[in-house]
PDB file of C-alpha atoms in Angstrom:
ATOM      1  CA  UNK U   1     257.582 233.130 -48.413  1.00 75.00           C
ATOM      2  CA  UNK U   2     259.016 236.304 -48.710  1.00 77.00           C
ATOM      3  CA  UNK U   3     257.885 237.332 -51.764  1.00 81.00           C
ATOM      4  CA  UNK U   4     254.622 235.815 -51.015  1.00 78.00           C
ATOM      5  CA  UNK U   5     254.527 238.399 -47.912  1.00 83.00           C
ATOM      6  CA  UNK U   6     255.615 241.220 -49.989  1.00 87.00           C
ATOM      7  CA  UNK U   7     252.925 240.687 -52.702  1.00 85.00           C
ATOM      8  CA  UNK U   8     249.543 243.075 -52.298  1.00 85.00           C
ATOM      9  CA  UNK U   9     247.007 240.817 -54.043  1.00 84.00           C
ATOM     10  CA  UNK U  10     244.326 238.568 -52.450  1.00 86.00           C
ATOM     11  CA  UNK U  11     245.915 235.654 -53.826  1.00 86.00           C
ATOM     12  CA  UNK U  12     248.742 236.058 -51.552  1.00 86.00           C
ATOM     13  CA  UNK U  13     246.423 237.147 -48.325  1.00 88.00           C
ATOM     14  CA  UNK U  14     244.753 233.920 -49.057  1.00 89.00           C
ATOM     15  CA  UNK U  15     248.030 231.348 -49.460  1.00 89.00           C
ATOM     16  CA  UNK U  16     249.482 233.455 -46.359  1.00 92.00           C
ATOM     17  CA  UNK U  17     246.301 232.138 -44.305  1.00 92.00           C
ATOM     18  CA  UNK U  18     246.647 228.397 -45.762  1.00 92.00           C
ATOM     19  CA  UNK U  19     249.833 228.296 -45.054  1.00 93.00           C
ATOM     20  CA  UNK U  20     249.839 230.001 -41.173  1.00 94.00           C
ATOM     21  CA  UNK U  21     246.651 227.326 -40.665  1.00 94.00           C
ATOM     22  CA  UNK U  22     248.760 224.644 -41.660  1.00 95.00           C
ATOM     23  CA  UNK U  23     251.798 225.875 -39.511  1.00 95.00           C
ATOM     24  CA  UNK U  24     248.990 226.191 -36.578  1.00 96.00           C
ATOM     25  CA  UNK U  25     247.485 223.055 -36.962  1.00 95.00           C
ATOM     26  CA  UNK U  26     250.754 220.866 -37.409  1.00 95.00           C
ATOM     27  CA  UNK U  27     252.525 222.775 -34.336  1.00 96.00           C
ATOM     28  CA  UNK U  28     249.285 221.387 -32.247  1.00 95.00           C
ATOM     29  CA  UNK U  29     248.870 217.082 -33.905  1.00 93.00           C
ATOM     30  CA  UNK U  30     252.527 216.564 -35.536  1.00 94.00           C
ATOM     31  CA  UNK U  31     255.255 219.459 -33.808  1.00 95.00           C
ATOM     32  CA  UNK U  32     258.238 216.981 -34.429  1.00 94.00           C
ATOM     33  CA  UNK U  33     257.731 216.804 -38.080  1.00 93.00           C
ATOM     34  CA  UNK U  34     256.688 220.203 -38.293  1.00 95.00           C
ATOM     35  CA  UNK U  35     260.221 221.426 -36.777  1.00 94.00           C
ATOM     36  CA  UNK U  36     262.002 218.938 -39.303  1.00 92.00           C
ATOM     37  CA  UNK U  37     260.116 220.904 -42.486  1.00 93.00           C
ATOM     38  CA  UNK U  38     261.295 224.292 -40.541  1.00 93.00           C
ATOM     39  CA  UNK U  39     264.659 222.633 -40.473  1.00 93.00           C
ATOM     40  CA  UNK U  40     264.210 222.079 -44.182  1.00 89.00           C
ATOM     41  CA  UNK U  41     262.584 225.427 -45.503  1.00 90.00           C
ATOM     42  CA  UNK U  42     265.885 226.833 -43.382  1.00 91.00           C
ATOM     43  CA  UNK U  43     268.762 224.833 -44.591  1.00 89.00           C
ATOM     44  CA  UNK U  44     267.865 222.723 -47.581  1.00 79.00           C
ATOM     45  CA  UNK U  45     268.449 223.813 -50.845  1.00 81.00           C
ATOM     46  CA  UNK U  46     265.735 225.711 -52.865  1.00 79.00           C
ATOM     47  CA  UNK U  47     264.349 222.417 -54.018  1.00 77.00           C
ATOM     48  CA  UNK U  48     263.991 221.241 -50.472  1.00 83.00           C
ATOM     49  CA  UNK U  49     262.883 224.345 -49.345  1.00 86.00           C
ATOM     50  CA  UNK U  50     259.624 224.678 -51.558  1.00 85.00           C
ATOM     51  CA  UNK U  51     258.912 221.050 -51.328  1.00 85.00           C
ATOM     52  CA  UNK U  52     258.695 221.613 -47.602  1.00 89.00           C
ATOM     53  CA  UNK U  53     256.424 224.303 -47.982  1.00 91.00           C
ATOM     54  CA  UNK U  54     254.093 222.609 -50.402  1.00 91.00           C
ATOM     55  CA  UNK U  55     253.666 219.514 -48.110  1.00 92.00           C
ATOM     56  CA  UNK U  56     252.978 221.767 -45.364  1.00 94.00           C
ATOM     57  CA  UNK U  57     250.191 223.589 -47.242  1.00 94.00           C
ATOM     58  CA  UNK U  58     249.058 221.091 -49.347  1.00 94.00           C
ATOM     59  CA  UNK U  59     248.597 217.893 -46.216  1.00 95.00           C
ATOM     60  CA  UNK U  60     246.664 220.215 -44.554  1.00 95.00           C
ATOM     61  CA  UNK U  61     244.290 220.901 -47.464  1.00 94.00           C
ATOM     62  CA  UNK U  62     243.307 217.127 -46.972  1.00 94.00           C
ATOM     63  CA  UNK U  63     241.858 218.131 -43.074  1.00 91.00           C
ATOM     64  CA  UNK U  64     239.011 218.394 -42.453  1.00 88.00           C
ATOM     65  CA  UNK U  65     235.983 217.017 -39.465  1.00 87.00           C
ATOM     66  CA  UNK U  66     235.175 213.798 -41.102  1.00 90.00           C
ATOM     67  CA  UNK U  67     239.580 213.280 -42.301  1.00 92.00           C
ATOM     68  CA  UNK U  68     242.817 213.425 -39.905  1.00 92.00           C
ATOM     69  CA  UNK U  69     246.058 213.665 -41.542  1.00 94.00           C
ATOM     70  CA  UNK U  70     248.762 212.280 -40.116  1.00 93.00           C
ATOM     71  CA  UNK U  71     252.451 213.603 -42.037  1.00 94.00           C
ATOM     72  CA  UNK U  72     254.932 210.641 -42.978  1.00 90.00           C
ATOM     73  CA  UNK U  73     257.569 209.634 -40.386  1.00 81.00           C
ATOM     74  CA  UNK U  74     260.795 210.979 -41.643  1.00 70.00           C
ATOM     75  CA  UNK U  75     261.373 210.482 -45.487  1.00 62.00           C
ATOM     76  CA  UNK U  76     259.359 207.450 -46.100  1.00 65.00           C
ATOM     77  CA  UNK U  77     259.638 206.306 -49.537  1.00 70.00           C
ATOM     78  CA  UNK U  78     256.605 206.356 -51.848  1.00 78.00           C
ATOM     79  CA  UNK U  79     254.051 208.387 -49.351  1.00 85.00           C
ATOM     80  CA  UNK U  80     254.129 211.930 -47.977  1.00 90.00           C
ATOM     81  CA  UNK U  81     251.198 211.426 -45.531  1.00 92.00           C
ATOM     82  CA  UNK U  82     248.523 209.075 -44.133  1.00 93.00           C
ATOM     83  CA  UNK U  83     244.460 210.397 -44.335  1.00 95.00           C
ATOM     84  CA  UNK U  84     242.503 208.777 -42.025  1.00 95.00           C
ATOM     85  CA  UNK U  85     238.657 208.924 -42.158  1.00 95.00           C
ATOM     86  CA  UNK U  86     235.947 208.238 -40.323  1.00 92.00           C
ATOM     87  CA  UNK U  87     235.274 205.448 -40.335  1.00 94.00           C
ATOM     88  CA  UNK U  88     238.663 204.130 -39.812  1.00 94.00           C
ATOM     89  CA  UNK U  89     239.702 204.287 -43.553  1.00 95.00           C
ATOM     90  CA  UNK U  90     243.605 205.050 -44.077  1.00 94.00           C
ATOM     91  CA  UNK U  91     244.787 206.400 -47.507  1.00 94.00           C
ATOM     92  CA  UNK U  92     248.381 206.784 -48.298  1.00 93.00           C
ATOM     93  CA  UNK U  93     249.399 210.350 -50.242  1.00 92.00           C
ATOM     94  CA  UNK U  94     251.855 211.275 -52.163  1.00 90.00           C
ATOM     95  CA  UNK U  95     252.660 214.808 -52.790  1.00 86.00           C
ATOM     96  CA  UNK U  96     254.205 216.354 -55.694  1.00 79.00           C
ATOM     97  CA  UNK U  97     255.497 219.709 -56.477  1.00 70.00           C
ATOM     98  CA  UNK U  98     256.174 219.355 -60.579  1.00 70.00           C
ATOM     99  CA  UNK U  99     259.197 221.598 -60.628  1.00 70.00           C
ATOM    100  CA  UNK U 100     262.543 220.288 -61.111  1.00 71.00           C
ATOM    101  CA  UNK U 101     264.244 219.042 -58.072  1.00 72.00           C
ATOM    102  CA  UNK U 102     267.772 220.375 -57.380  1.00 74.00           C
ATOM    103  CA  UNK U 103     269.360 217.186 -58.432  1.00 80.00           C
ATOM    104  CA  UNK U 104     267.272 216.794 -62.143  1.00 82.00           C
ATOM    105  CA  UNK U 105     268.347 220.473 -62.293  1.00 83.00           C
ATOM    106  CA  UNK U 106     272.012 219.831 -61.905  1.00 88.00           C
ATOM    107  CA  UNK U 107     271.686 216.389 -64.074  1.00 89.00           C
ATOM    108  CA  UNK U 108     270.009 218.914 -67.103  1.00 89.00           C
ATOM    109  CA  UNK U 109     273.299 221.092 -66.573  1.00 92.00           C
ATOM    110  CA  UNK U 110     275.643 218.687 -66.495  1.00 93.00           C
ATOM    111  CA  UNK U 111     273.958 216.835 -69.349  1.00 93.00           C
ATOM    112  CA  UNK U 112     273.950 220.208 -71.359  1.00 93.00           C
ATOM    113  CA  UNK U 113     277.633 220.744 -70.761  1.00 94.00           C
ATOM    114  CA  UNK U 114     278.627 217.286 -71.782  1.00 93.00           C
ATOM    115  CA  UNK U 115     276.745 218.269 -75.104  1.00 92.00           C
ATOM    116  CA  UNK U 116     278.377 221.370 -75.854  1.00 93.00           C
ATOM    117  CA  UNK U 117     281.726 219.743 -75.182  1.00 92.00           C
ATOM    118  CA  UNK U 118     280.684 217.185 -77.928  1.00 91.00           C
ATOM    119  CA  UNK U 119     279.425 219.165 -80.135  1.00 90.00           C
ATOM    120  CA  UNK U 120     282.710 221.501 -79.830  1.00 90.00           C
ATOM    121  CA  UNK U 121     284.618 218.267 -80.436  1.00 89.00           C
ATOM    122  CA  UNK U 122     282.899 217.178 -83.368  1.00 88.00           C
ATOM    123  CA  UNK U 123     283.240 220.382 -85.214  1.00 87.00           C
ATOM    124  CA  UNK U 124     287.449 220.518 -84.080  1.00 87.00           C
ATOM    125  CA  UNK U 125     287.451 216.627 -85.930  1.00 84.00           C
ATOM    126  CA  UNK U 126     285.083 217.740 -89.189  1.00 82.00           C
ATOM    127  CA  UNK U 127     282.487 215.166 -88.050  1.00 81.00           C
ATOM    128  CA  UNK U 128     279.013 215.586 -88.451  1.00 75.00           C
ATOM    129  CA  UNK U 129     277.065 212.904 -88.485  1.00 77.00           C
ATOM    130  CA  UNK U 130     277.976 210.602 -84.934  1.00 81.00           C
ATOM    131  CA  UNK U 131     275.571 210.202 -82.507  1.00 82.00           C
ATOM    132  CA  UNK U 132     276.209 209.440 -78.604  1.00 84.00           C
ATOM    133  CA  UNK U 133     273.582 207.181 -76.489  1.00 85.00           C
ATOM    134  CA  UNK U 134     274.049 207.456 -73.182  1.00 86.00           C
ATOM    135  CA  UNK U 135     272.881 204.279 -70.971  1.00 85.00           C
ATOM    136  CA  UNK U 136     272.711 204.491 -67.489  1.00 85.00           C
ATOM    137  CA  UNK U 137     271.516 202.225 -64.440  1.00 82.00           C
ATOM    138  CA  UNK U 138     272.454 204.670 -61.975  1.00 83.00           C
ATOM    139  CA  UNK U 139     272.251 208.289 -61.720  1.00 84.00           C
ATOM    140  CA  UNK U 140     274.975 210.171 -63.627  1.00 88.00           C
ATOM    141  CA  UNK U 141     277.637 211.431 -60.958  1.00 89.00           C
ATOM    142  CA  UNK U 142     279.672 214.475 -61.807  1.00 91.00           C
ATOM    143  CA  UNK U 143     282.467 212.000 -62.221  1.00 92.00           C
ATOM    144  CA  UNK U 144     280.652 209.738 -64.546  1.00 93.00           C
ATOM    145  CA  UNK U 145     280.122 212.873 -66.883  1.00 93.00           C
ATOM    146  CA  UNK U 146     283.554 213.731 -66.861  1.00 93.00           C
ATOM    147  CA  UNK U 147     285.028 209.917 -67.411  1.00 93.00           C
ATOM    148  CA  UNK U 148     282.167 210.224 -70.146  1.00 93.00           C
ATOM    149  CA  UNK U 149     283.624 213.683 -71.950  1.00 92.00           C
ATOM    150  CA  UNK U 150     287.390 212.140 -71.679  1.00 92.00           C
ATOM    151  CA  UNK U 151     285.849 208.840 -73.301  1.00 91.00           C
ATOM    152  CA  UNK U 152     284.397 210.836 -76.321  1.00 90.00           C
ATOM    153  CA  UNK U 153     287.129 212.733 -77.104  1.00 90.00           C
ATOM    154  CA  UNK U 154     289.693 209.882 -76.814  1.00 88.00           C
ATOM    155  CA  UNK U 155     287.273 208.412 -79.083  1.00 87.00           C
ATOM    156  CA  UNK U 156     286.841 211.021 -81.468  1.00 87.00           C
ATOM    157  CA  UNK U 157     290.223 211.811 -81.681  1.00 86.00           C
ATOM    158  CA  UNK U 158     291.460 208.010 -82.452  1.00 85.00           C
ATOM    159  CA  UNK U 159     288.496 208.085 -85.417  1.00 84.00           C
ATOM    160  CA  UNK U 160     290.383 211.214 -86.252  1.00 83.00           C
ATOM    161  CA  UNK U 161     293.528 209.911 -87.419  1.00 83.00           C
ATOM    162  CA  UNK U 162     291.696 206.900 -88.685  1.00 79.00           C
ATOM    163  CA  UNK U 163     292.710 204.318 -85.538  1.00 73.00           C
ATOM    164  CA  UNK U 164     290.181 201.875 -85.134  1.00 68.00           C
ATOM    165  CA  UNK U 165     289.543 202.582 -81.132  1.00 62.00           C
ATOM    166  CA  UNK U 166     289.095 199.051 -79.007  1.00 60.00           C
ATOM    167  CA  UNK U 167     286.192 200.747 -77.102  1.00 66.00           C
ATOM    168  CA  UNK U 168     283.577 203.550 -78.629  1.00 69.00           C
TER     169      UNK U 168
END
């Protein structure tokens, strides 16, 4: 937001008056939801903080005479907000910014670490053609990276002095 207000062009006039219609409009039909996107634009992380901001702006693109938009009760799985029509009609949304969320951001660097770590480790044992496949159910932890890295290089460094390792 701050750079948006800084900015000279139209472009920026013209998100600056989506966005204070959307703050207007949501203080009036939904003010307890409202104050919990403040809460996140404040205190989330920048991920949180722009997602916030793009529901605000882009719910309240849905309004208009013949559609009320009603925001999502807390964070409801699968749906962002409910359109209702006219005639009655309810449509589930679901909005998405298509940046990279804080924690696909922190898997990528994590991920990227664990890499150069192999990659280091492979050129310290002369071995160039292994391959690592990585299999997970869950998301990766910061833990499960590091168990991961010790596993490799325990691995790497039995196949090293020709041990056959139990578990690789």
């Amino acid at each position: 937001m701050q750079k948006l207000w800084r900015r000279q062009d139209a472009l920026s006039t013209n998100e600056l008056l989506n966005f204070g219609d959307a703050v207007e409009r949501f203080r009036r039909d939904s003010p307890a939801w409202l104050r919990g996107q403040v809460r996140n634009i404040k205190i989330g992380d920048e991920g949180q903080s722009a997602g916030a901001l793009f529901e605000i702006v882009a719910l309240n693109l849905f309004r208009q005479d013949s559609c009320r938009v009603e925001p999502a009760r807390g964070a409801m799985p699968g749906f962002d907000g409910t359109l209702i029509l006219s005639d009655g009609t309810r449509i589930f949304v679901s909005i998405k910014n298509h940046g990279m969320s804080t924690p696909e951001r922190e898997f990528h660097l994590q991920a990227k670490a664990l890499d150069d770590d192999f990659q280091s480790q492979l050129r310290e044992t002369n071995f160039n053609d292994l391959e690592v496949t990585v299999l997970a159910a869950t998301p990766m932890s910061t833990r499960l990276f590091s168990d991961l890295n010790s596993d490799i290089a325990n691995c790497l460094s039995k196949l090293s002095s020709n041990e056959t390792p139990a578990r690789c």
